[in-house]
CSV table of C-alpha atoms and ligand atoms in Angstrom, one decimal:
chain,number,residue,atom,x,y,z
U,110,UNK,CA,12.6,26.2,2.6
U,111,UNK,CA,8.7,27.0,3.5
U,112,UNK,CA,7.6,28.1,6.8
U,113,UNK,CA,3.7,28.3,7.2
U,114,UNK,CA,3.3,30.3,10.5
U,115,UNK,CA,0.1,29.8,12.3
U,116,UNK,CA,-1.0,32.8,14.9
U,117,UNK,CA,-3.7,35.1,16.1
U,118,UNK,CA,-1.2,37.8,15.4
U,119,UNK,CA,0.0,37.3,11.3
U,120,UNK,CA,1.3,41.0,11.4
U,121,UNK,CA,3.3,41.0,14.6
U,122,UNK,CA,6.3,39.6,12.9
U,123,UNK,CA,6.2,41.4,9.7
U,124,UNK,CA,9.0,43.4,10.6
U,125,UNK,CA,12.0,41.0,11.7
U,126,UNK,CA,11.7,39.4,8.0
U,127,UNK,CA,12.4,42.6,6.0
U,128,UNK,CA,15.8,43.4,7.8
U,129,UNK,CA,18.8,41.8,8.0
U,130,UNK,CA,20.1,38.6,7.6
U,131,UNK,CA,17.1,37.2,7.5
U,132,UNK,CA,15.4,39.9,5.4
U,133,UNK,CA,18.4,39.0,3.1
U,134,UNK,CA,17.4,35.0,2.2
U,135,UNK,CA,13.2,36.0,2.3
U,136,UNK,CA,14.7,38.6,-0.7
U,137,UNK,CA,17.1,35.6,-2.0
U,138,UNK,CA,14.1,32.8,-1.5
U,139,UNK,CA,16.5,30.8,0.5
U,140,UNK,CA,13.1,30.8,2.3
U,141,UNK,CA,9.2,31.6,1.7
U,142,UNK,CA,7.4,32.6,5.1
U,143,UNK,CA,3.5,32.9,5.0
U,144,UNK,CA,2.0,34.0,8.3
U,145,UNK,CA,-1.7,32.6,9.0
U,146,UNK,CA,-4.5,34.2,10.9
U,147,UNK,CA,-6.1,31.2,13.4
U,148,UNK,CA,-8.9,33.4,13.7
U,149,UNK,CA,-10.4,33.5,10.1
U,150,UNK,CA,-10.7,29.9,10.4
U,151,UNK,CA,-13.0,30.3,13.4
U,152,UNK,CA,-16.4,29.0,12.4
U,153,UNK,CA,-18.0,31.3,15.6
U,154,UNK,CA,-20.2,33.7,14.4
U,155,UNK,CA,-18.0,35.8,16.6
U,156,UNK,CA,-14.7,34.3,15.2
U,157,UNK,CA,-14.2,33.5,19.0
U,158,UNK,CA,-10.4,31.5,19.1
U,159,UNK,CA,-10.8,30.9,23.2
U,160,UNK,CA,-12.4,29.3,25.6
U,161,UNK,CA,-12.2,29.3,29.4
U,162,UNK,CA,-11.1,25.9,30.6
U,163,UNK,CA,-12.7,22.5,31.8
U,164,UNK,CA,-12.2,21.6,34.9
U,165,UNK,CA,-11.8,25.4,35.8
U,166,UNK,CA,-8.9,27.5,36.3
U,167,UNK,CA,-7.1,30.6,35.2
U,168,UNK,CA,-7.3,31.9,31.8
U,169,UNK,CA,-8.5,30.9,28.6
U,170,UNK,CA,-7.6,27.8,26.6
U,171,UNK,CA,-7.5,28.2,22.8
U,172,UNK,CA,-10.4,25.8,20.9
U,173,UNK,CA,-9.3,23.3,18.5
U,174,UNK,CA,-11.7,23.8,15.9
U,175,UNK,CA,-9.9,27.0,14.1
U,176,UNK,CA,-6.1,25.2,14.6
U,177,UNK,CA,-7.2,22.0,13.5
U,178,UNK,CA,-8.8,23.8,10.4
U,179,UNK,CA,-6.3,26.0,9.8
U,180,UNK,CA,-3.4,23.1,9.9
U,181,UNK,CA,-5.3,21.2,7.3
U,182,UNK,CA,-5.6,24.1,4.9
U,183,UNK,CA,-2.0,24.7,5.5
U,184,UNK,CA,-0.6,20.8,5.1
U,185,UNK,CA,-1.8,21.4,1.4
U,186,UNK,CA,0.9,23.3,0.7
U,187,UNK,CA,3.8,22.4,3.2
U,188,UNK,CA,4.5,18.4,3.2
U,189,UNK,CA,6.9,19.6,6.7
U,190,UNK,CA,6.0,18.7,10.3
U,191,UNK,CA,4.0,20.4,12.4
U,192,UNK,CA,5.7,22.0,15.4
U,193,UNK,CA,4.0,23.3,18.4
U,194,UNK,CA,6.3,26.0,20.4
U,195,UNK,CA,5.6,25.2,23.3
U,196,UNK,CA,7.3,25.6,27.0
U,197,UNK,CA,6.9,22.3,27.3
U,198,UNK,CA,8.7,21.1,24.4
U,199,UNK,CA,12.2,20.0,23.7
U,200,UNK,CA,14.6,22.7,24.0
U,201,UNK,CA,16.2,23.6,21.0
U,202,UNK,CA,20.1,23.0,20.0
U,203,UNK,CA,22.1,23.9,17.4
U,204,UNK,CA,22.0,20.2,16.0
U,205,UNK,CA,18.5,20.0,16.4
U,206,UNK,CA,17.9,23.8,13.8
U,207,UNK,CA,20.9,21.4,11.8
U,208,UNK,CA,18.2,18.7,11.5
U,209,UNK,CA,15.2,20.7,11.3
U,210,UNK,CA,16.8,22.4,8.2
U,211,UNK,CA,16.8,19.2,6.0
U,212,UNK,CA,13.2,19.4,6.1
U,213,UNK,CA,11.5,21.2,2.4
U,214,UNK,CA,9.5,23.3,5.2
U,215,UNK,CA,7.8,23.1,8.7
U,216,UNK,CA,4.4,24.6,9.3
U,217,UNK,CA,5.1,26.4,13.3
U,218,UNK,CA,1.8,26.9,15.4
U,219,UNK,CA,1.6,29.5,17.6
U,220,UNK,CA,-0.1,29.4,21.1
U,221,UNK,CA,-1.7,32.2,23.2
U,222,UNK,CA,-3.6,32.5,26.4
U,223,UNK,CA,-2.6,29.3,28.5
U,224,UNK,CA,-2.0,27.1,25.6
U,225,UNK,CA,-4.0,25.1,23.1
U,226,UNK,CA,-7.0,22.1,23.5
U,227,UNK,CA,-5.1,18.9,24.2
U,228,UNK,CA,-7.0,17.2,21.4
U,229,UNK,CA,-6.0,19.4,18.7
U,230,UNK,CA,-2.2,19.2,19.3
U,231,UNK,CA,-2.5,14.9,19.7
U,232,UNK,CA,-4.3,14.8,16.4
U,233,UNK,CA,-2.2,17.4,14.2
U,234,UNK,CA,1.3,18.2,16.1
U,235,UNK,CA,4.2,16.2,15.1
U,236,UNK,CA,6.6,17.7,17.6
U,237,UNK,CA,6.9,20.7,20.7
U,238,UNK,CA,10.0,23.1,20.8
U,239,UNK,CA,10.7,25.0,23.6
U,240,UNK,CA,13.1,27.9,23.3
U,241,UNK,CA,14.0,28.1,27.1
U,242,UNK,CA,12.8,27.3,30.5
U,243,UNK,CA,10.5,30.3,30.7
U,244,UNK,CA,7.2,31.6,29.5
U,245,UNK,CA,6.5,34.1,27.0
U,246,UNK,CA,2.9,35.2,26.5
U,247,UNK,CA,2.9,33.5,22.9
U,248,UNK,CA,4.6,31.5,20.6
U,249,UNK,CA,5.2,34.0,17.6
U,250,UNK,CA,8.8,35.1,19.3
U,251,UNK,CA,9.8,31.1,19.7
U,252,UNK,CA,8.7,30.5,16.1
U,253,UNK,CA,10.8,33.6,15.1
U,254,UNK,CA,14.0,31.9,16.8
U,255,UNK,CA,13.5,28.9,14.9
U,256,UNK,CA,13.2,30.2,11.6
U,257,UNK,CA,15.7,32.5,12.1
U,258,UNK,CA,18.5,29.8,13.6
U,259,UNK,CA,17.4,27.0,11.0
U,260,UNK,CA,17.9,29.7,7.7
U,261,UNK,CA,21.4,30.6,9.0
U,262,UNK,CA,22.0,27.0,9.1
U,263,UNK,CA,20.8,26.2,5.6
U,264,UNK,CA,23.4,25.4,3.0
U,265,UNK,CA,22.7,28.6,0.7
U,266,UNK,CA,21.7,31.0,3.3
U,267,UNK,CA,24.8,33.1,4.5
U,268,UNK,CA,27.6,33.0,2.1
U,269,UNK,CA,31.5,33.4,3.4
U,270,UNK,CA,31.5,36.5,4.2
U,271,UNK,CA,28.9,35.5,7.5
U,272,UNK,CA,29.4,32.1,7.5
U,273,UNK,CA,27.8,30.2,10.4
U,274,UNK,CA,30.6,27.0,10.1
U,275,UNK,CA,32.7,29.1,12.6
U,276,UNK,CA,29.6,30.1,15.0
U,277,UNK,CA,29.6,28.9,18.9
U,278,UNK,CA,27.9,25.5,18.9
U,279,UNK,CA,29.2,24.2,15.3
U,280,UNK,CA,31.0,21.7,14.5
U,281,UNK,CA,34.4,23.3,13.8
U,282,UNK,CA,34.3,24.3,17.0
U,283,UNK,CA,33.5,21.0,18.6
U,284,UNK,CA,30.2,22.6,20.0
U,285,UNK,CA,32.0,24.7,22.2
U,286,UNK,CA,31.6,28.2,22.5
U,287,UNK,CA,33.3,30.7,20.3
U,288,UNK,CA,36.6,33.3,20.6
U,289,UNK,CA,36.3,36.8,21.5
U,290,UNK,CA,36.3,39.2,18.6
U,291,UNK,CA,38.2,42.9,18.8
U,292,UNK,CA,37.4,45.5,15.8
U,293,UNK,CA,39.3,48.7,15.5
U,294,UNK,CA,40.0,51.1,17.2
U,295,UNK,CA,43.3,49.3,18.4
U,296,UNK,CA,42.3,50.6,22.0
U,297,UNK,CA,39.3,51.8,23.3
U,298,UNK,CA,39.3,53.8,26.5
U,299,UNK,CA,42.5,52.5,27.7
U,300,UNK,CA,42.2,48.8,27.2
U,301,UNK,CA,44.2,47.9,23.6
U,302,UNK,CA,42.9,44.8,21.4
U,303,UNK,CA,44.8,41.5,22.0
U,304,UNK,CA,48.5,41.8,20.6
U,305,UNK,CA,48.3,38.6,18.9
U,306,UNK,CA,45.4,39.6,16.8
U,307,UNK,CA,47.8,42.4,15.6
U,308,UNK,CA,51.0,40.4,14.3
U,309,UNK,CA,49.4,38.9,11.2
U,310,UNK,CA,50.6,35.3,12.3
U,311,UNK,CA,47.5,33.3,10.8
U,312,UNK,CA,49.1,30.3,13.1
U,313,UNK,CA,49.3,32.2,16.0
U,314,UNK,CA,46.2,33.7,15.7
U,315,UNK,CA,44.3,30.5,15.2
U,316,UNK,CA,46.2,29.0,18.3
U,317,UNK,CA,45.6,31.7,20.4
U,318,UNK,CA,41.7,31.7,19.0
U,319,UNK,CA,41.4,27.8,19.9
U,320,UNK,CA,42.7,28.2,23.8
U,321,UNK,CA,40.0,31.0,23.8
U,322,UNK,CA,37.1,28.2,23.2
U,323,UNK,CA,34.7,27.3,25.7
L,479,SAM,N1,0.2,27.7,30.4
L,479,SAM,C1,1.4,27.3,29.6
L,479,SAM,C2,2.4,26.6,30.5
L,479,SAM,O1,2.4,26.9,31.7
L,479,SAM,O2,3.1,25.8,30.0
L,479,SAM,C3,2.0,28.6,29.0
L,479,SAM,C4,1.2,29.2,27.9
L,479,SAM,S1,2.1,30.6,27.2
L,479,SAM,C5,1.4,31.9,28.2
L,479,SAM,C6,1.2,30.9,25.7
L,479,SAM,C7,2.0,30.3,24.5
L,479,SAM,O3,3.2,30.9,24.4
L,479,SAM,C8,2.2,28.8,24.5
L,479,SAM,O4,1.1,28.1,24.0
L,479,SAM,C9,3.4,28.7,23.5
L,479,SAM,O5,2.9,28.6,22.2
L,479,SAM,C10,4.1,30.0,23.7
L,479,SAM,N2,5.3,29.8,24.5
L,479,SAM,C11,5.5,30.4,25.8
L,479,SAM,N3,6.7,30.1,26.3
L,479,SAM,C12,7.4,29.4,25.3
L,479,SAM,C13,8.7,28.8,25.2
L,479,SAM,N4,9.5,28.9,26.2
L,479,SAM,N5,9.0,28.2,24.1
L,479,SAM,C14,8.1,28.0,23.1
L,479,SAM,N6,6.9,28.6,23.1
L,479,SAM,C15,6.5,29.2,24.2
């Protein structure tokens, strides 16, 4: 899957896709990520993204000339929707990543400042995520959240050993919310692991793990 990222900021992200799990399926090419820079598109002699506001008001507003350039050179290459993050967007699920994953790729535009020209995101936006009921001072964190929840999600990201079937949210657990989990040492500062987790009863255990769903 292809995720065109679209930012003022290309290299603030740089490092959450070389680790981990996700560092893992960029190696694997269970995804491609390609991080834009807004402001080369800027035909300002001053490469000037920003504006301050009609009507007046607080901040700066971002102009729609560099994103609405910047989307079209990107739609060349990525046939996916165009998603605004965006705090007033829907909030994402777990079935909504499901969804978004059966997408080839999804081109994520991120706002700064106090958000983005209305005109640019009527003409070229095809849907607003939120990733809470909060603001965050740009949209390069929210964009990271739904790459990283869609790639767990897709079908050769993962493998057994991590597998995201059992995860809070999925399916197999009816959407509810997962078990506890206890590693070793069998007690830790007085306060031992579960003994059910302990007899090797794979029936027990899995009874025991089901009551524990929320
Ligand atoms: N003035 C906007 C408002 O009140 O709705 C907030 C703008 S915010 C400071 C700047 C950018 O951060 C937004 O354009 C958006 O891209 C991103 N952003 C902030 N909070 C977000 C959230 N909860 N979910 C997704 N994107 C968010």
């Amino acid at each position: 899957m292809r995720f065109d990222i679209l930012t003022i900021f290309p290299k603030m992200m740089y490092g959450y896709l070389r680790e981990g799990v996700i560092g893992r399926e960029v190696t694997k090419g269970t995804i491609e990520v390609y991080f834009h820079d807004i402001r080369k598109y800027s035909t300002d002699k001053h490469k000037k993204v920003d504006h301050t506001p009609f009507g007046g008001g607080a901040g700066m507003v971002m102009t729609p000339q560099p994103i609405y350039d910047c989307i079209q050179a990107v739609k060349k290459k990525n046939k996916g929707p165009v998603v605004y993050m965006s705090p007033k967007g829907k909030v994402l699920t777990h079935s909504m990543a499901q969804r978004l994953g059966r997408y080839d790729g999804m081109i994520l535009l991120c706002g700064r400042y106090e958000g983005i020209d209305q005109r640019v995101l009527d003409m070229c936006v095809d849907m607003e995520i939120s990733i809470g009921k909060y603001v965050l001072s740009g949209g390069e964190l929210p964009a990271m959240v739904v790459l990283d929840t869609v790639t767990r999600l897709l079908p050769d990201a993962l493998g057994n050993e991590n597998s995201a079937e059992e995860d809070s949210f999925s399916e197999k657990l009816n959407g509810k919310k997962e078990y506890p989990h206890y590693t070793k040492p069998r007690e830790f500062m007085g306060i031992s692991v579960p003994e059910v987790l302990l007899n090797g009863n794979h029936a027990e255990i899995d009874a025991w793990r089901r009551k524990q769903l929320k």
